[in-house]
Amino acid sequence: MRRDATPRRYLMCPPAHFKVTYSINPWMDPTKPVDLPLALAQWEDLRDRYRSLGHTVETLRPQPGLPDMVFAANGATVIDGRVLGARFAYPERAAEAQAHLDWFRGHGYTEVHEPSHINEGEGDFAVTRSYVLAGRGFRSSPLSHDEAQEFFGRPVIGLDLIDPRYYHLDTALCVLDGDEVMYYPEAFSPGSRAVLRRLFPDALLASAPDAAALGLNAVSDGRHVLLPQAAQGLMGPLRARGFEPVPMDLTELLKGGGSVKCCTQELRPASEGGTA
């Protein structure tokens, strides 16, 4: 199958203040030191790789005291040029929400919604051609799903996460192209697995080792799939489906519980209409 890449626009934030001084997910261990120059080099490699593939990368200014700002995907969800802001579950990250809202308002976005309910942006919202998939169970509130559906006017499908290692939807599921996804079944409740099988019968299913490498915390432009290099078991199946896997080394940022997708918020323009 021939795959075509679609130029994308992303928002990223350099890890200038990245460190692990608290633990709000199972990946974070404050006793393990962070190599900040290495984290910055790995982040720059990801940014430069996007640009080399023809994508646009906008930059959010990092702020002191907010070490997790590098995980820019959590700060908002943008569909059809409309911005649903974030409301973080933990006070350590709460101020990030305003930093994102300020960026959008300062860059000409006029339809910006400040949420009433907890949602952590694209950490728990994944956009396919037909749906907005919405994670719940560890961070985002189920009440945020109705709020997103009302704001975006798209059907929102709630999915229950049950393994604390996969505390955000973007650690357990990746949209590859249109309504094509890959995911790790064991991260979801039995009912949610049944929903995923019904909606995506031909999905690529990840193994436990590839999920544990955060291999599903990936970004696809419809052809190239940027994913953690340790997720070796996903490379062959992606190629078999016509995708080009692009292995990335973000091991230093993994100490904060994130990888490729966590660092990447997609700015979906209004001109996309009903596609993702």
Coordinates of C-alpha atoms in Angstrom, one line a residue:
M1 CA 0.0 0.0 0.0
R2 CA 1.3 3.4 -0.9
R3 CA 1.3 5.9 2.0
D4 CA 1.4 9.6 1.5
A5 CA 2.7 12.0 4.2
T6 CA 0.7 15.1 5.0
P7 CA 2.6 18.2 6.1
R8 CA 1.8 18.9 9.7
R9 CA 2.2 21.8 12.1
Y10 CA 3.4 21.0 15.6
L11 CA 3.9 22.8 18.9
M12 CA 6.9 21.8 21.0
C13 CA 8.7 23.1 24.1
P14 CA 12.4 22.8 24.7
P15 CA 13.3 20.9 27.9
A16 CA 15.3 23.9 29.2
H17 CA 14.1 23.3 32.8
F18 CA 13.5 19.6 32.6
K19 CA 14.2 17.5 35.7
V20 CA 12.5 14.9 37.8
T21 CA 11.9 16.3 41.3
Y22 CA 8.5 14.7 42.0
S23 CA 6.7 11.6 40.9
I24 CA 3.2 11.7 39.4
N25 CA 3.5 8.6 37.2
P26 CA 5.2 5.3 37.5
W27 CA 8.1 6.3 35.2
M28 CA 9.3 9.2 37.3
D29 CA 12.0 8.5 39.9
P30 CA 13.4 11.6 41.6
T31 CA 16.5 9.6 42.7
K32 CA 17.6 9.2 39.1
P33 CA 19.5 12.2 37.8
V34 CA 18.6 13.9 34.5
D35 CA 21.3 14.7 32.0
L36 CA 19.9 18.0 30.8
P37 CA 22.3 18.5 27.8
L38 CA 21.4 15.0 26.6
A39 CA 17.7 15.7 27.0
L40 CA 18.0 18.9 25.0
A41 CA 20.0 17.2 22.3
Q42 CA 17.4 14.4 22.0
W43 CA 14.6 16.9 21.8
E44 CA 16.4 18.9 19.2
D45 CA 16.9 15.8 17.1
L46 CA 13.2 15.1 17.2
R47 CA 12.4 18.7 16.2
D48 CA 14.9 18.7 13.4
R49 CA 13.6 15.4 12.1
Y50 CA 10.1 16.8 11.9
R51 CA 11.4 19.7 9.9
S52 CA 13.5 17.5 7.6
L53 CA 10.2 15.6 6.8
G54 CA 8.6 18.9 5.7
H55 CA 6.6 19.7 8.9
T56 CA 6.4 23.0 10.6
V57 CA 7.5 23.2 14.3
E58 CA 6.4 26.1 16.5
T59 CA 8.0 26.6 19.8
L60 CA 6.5 27.3 23.2
R61 CA 8.8 29.2 25.6
P62 CA 9.7 27.0 28.6
Q63 CA 9.1 28.5 32.0
P64 CA 11.2 28.0 35.2
G65 CA 9.5 25.9 37.8
L66 CA 7.5 23.9 35.2
P67 CA 9.9 21.0 34.3
D68 CA 7.2 19.0 32.4
M69 CA 6.5 21.7 29.9
V70 CA 8.6 19.7 27.4
F71 CA 5.6 17.4 27.2
A72 CA 3.7 19.9 25.1
A73 CA 1.0 17.4 23.9
N74 CA -0.7 17.7 27.3
G75 CA -1.3 21.5 27.0
A76 CA -4.3 21.6 24.6
T77 CA -6.2 19.8 21.9
V78 CA -6.5 21.5 18.5
I79 CA -9.1 20.4 15.9
D80 CA -10.2 22.4 12.9
G81 CA -8.3 25.4 14.3
R82 CA -10.3 25.3 17.5
V83 CA -8.5 25.0 20.8
L84 CA -9.6 23.1 23.9
G85 CA -7.3 24.1 26.7
A86 CA -6.1 21.7 29.4
R87 CA -6.8 21.5 33.1
F88 CA -4.2 19.4 34.8
A89 CA -4.9 16.7 37.4
Y90 CA -1.8 17.5 39.5
P91 CA -0.9 20.9 40.9
E92 CA 2.7 20.5 39.8
R93 CA 1.6 21.0 36.2
A94 CA -1.4 23.3 36.7
A95 CA 0.4 26.5 35.5
E96 CA 1.2 24.9 32.1
A97 CA -2.4 25.3 31.0
Q98 CA -2.2 29.1 31.1
A99 CA 1.1 29.1 29.3
H100 CA -0.5 27.2 26.4
L101 CA -3.6 29.4 26.4
D102 CA -1.4 32.5 26.2
W103 CA 0.5 31.1 23.3
F104 CA -2.7 30.3 21.3
R105 CA -4.2 33.7 22.0
G106 CA -1.0 35.4 21.0
H107 CA -0.8 33.5 17.8
G108 CA -4.2 34.5 16.3
Y109 CA -6.4 31.7 17.6
T110 CA -9.9 33.1 18.3
E111 CA -11.9 29.9 19.2
V112 CA -10.2 29.0 22.5
H113 CA -12.1 27.2 25.2
E114 CA -10.9 27.1 28.9
P115 CA -12.2 23.8 30.2
S116 CA -14.4 23.2 33.2
H117 CA -13.3 19.6 33.7
I118 CA -9.9 18.0 34.0
N119 CA -8.3 17.0 30.7
E120 CA -4.7 16.7 29.8
G121 CA -4.8 17.6 26.1
E122 CA -3.6 15.2 23.6
G123 CA -2.3 13.0 26.4
D124 CA -5.9 11.7 26.6
F125 CA -7.5 12.9 23.3
A126 CA -6.5 11.1 20.1
V127 CA -8.0 12.4 16.9
T128 CA -8.9 10.0 14.1
R129 CA -10.8 10.8 10.9
S130 CA -14.2 9.8 12.4
Y131 CA -13.8 10.1 16.2
V132 CA -12.1 11.7 19.1
L133 CA -10.8 8.9 21.3
A134 CA -10.7 9.9 24.9
G135 CA -8.8 8.2 27.7
R136 CA -10.0 8.2 31.4
G137 CA -9.0 6.4 34.6
F138 CA -5.8 8.1 35.8
R139 CA -5.8 11.8 34.6
S140 CA -8.6 13.2 32.5
S141 CA -12.1 13.3 33.9
P142 CA -15.0 11.5 32.1
L143 CA -16.8 14.8 32.3
S144 CA -14.3 16.3 29.9
H145 CA -15.5 13.9 27.2
D146 CA -18.9 15.6 26.9
E147 CA -17.2 19.0 27.1
A148 CA -14.9 18.1 24.2
Q149 CA -17.8 16.6 22.1
E150 CA -19.8 19.8 22.6
F151 CA -16.9 22.0 21.7
F152 CA -15.6 20.2 18.7
G153 CA -18.9 18.7 17.4
R154 CA -17.3 15.3 16.9
P155 CA -18.2 12.0 18.4
V156 CA -16.1 11.3 21.5
I157 CA -15.4 7.7 22.4
G158 CA -14.5 7.1 26.0
L159 CA -11.8 4.5 26.8
D160 CA -10.9 3.2 30.2
L161 CA -7.2 2.9 31.0
I162 CA -6.5 0.3 33.7
D163 CA -2.6 0.0 33.9
P164 CA -0.9 2.9 35.7
R165 CA 2.1 2.6 33.5
Y166 CA -0.2 3.7 30.6
Y167 CA -1.7 6.6 32.5
H168 CA -2.4 8.7 29.3
L169 CA -4.1 7.4 26.2
D170 CA -1.1 8.5 24.1
T171 CA 1.1 5.9 26.0
A172 CA -1.3 3.1 24.9
L173 CA -2.6 4.1 21.5
C174 CA -1.4 5.9 18.4
V175 CA -3.3 7.2 15.4
L176 CA -1.5 6.1 12.2
D177 CA -3.7 7.5 9.4
G178 CA -7.3 8.3 9.1
D179 CA -9.1 5.7 11.2
E180 CA -6.1 3.4 11.4
V181 CA -4.5 3.0 14.8
M182 CA -2.1 0.8 16.8
Y183 CA -2.6 0.1 20.5
Y184 CA -1.8 -2.2 23.4
P185 CA -5.0 -4.1 24.4
E186 CA -3.9 -4.9 28.0
A187 CA -3.8 -1.2 28.8
F188 CA -7.6 -1.0 28.5
S189 CA -10.6 -2.4 30.4
P190 CA -12.4 -5.4 28.8
G191 CA -15.2 -3.2 27.6
S192 CA -12.9 -0.7 26.1
R193 CA -11.0 -3.4 24.3
A194 CA -14.3 -4.6 22.8
V195 CA -15.0 -1.1 21.6
L196 CA -11.6 -0.8 20.0
R197 CA -12.0 -4.1 18.3
R198 CA -15.3 -3.0 16.9
L199 CA -14.1 0.4 15.7
F200 CA -10.7 -0.7 14.5
P201 CA -10.8 -4.4 13.5
D202 CA -7.6 -4.1 11.5
A203 CA -5.6 -2.2 14.1
L204 CA -1.9 -3.1 14.7
L205 CA -1.7 -4.6 18.2
A206 CA 1.5 -3.9 20.2
S207 CA 3.2 -6.5 22.3
A208 CA 3.9 -6.0 26.0
P209 CA 7.7 -5.2 25.5
D210 CA 7.0 -2.6 22.8
A211 CA 4.3 -1.0 24.9
A212 CA 6.7 -1.0 27.9
A213 CA 9.2 0.9 25.7
L214 CA 6.5 3.5 25.2
G215 CA 6.5 2.5 21.5
L216 CA 2.9 3.7 21.2
N217 CA 3.9 7.2 22.2
A218 CA 4.5 7.9 18.6
V219 CA 3.6 10.4 15.9
S220 CA 2.5 9.6 12.3
D221 CA 2.2 11.9 9.4
G222 CA 0.4 9.3 7.4
R223 CA 3.6 7.8 6.1
H224 CA 6.5 8.3 8.5
V225 CA 6.0 7.0 12.1
L226 CA 8.4 8.5 14.6
L227 CA 8.6 6.2 17.6
P228 CA 11.0 5.2 20.4
Q229 CA 13.9 3.2 18.9
A230 CA 13.6 0.5 21.6
A231 CA 10.2 -0.6 20.2
Q232 CA 11.8 -2.9 17.8
G233 CA 8.8 -5.2 17.5
L234 CA 6.7 -2.5 15.9
M235 CA 9.1 -1.7 13.1
G236 CA 8.4 -4.7 10.9
P237 CA 4.6 -4.6 11.2
L238 CA 4.6 -0.9 10.4
R239 CA 6.7 -1.5 7.3
A240 CA 4.4 -4.4 6.3
R241 CA 1.5 -1.9 6.3
G242 CA 3.4 0.6 4.1
F243 CA 4.6 3.0 6.8
E244 CA 8.2 4.1 7.3
P245 CA 9.2 3.8 10.9
V246 CA 11.6 6.5 12.1
P247 CA 13.3 5.3 15.3
M248 CA 14.1 8.1 17.8
D249 CA 16.2 8.2 21.0
L250 CA 14.4 10.1 23.7
T251 CA 15.5 7.9 26.6
E252 CA 16.4 10.9 28.8
L253 CA 12.9 12.3 28.5
L254 CA 11.5 8.9 29.2
K255 CA 12.6 9.5 32.8
G256 CA 9.6 11.9 33.0
G257 CA 7.2 9.4 31.5
G258 CA 7.1 10.7 28.0
S259 CA 8.5 10.2 24.5
V260 CA 7.8 11.3 20.9
K261 CA 4.1 12.0 21.2
C262 CA 4.3 13.6 24.6
C263 CA 6.7 16.2 23.2
T264 CA 4.5 16.9 20.2
Q265 CA 1.1 18.8 20.1
E266 CA -0.5 18.8 16.7
L267 CA -2.0 22.1 15.5
R268 CA -4.8 20.9 13.2
P269 CA -6.0 23.7 10.9
A270 CA -9.5 24.5 10.0
S271 CA -8.8 23.7 6.4
E272 CA -8.6 20.0 7.3
G273 CA -12.4 19.8 7.5
G274 CA -13.3 16.3 8.7
T275 CA -10.0 14.6 8.3
A276 CA -7.2 13.8 10.8

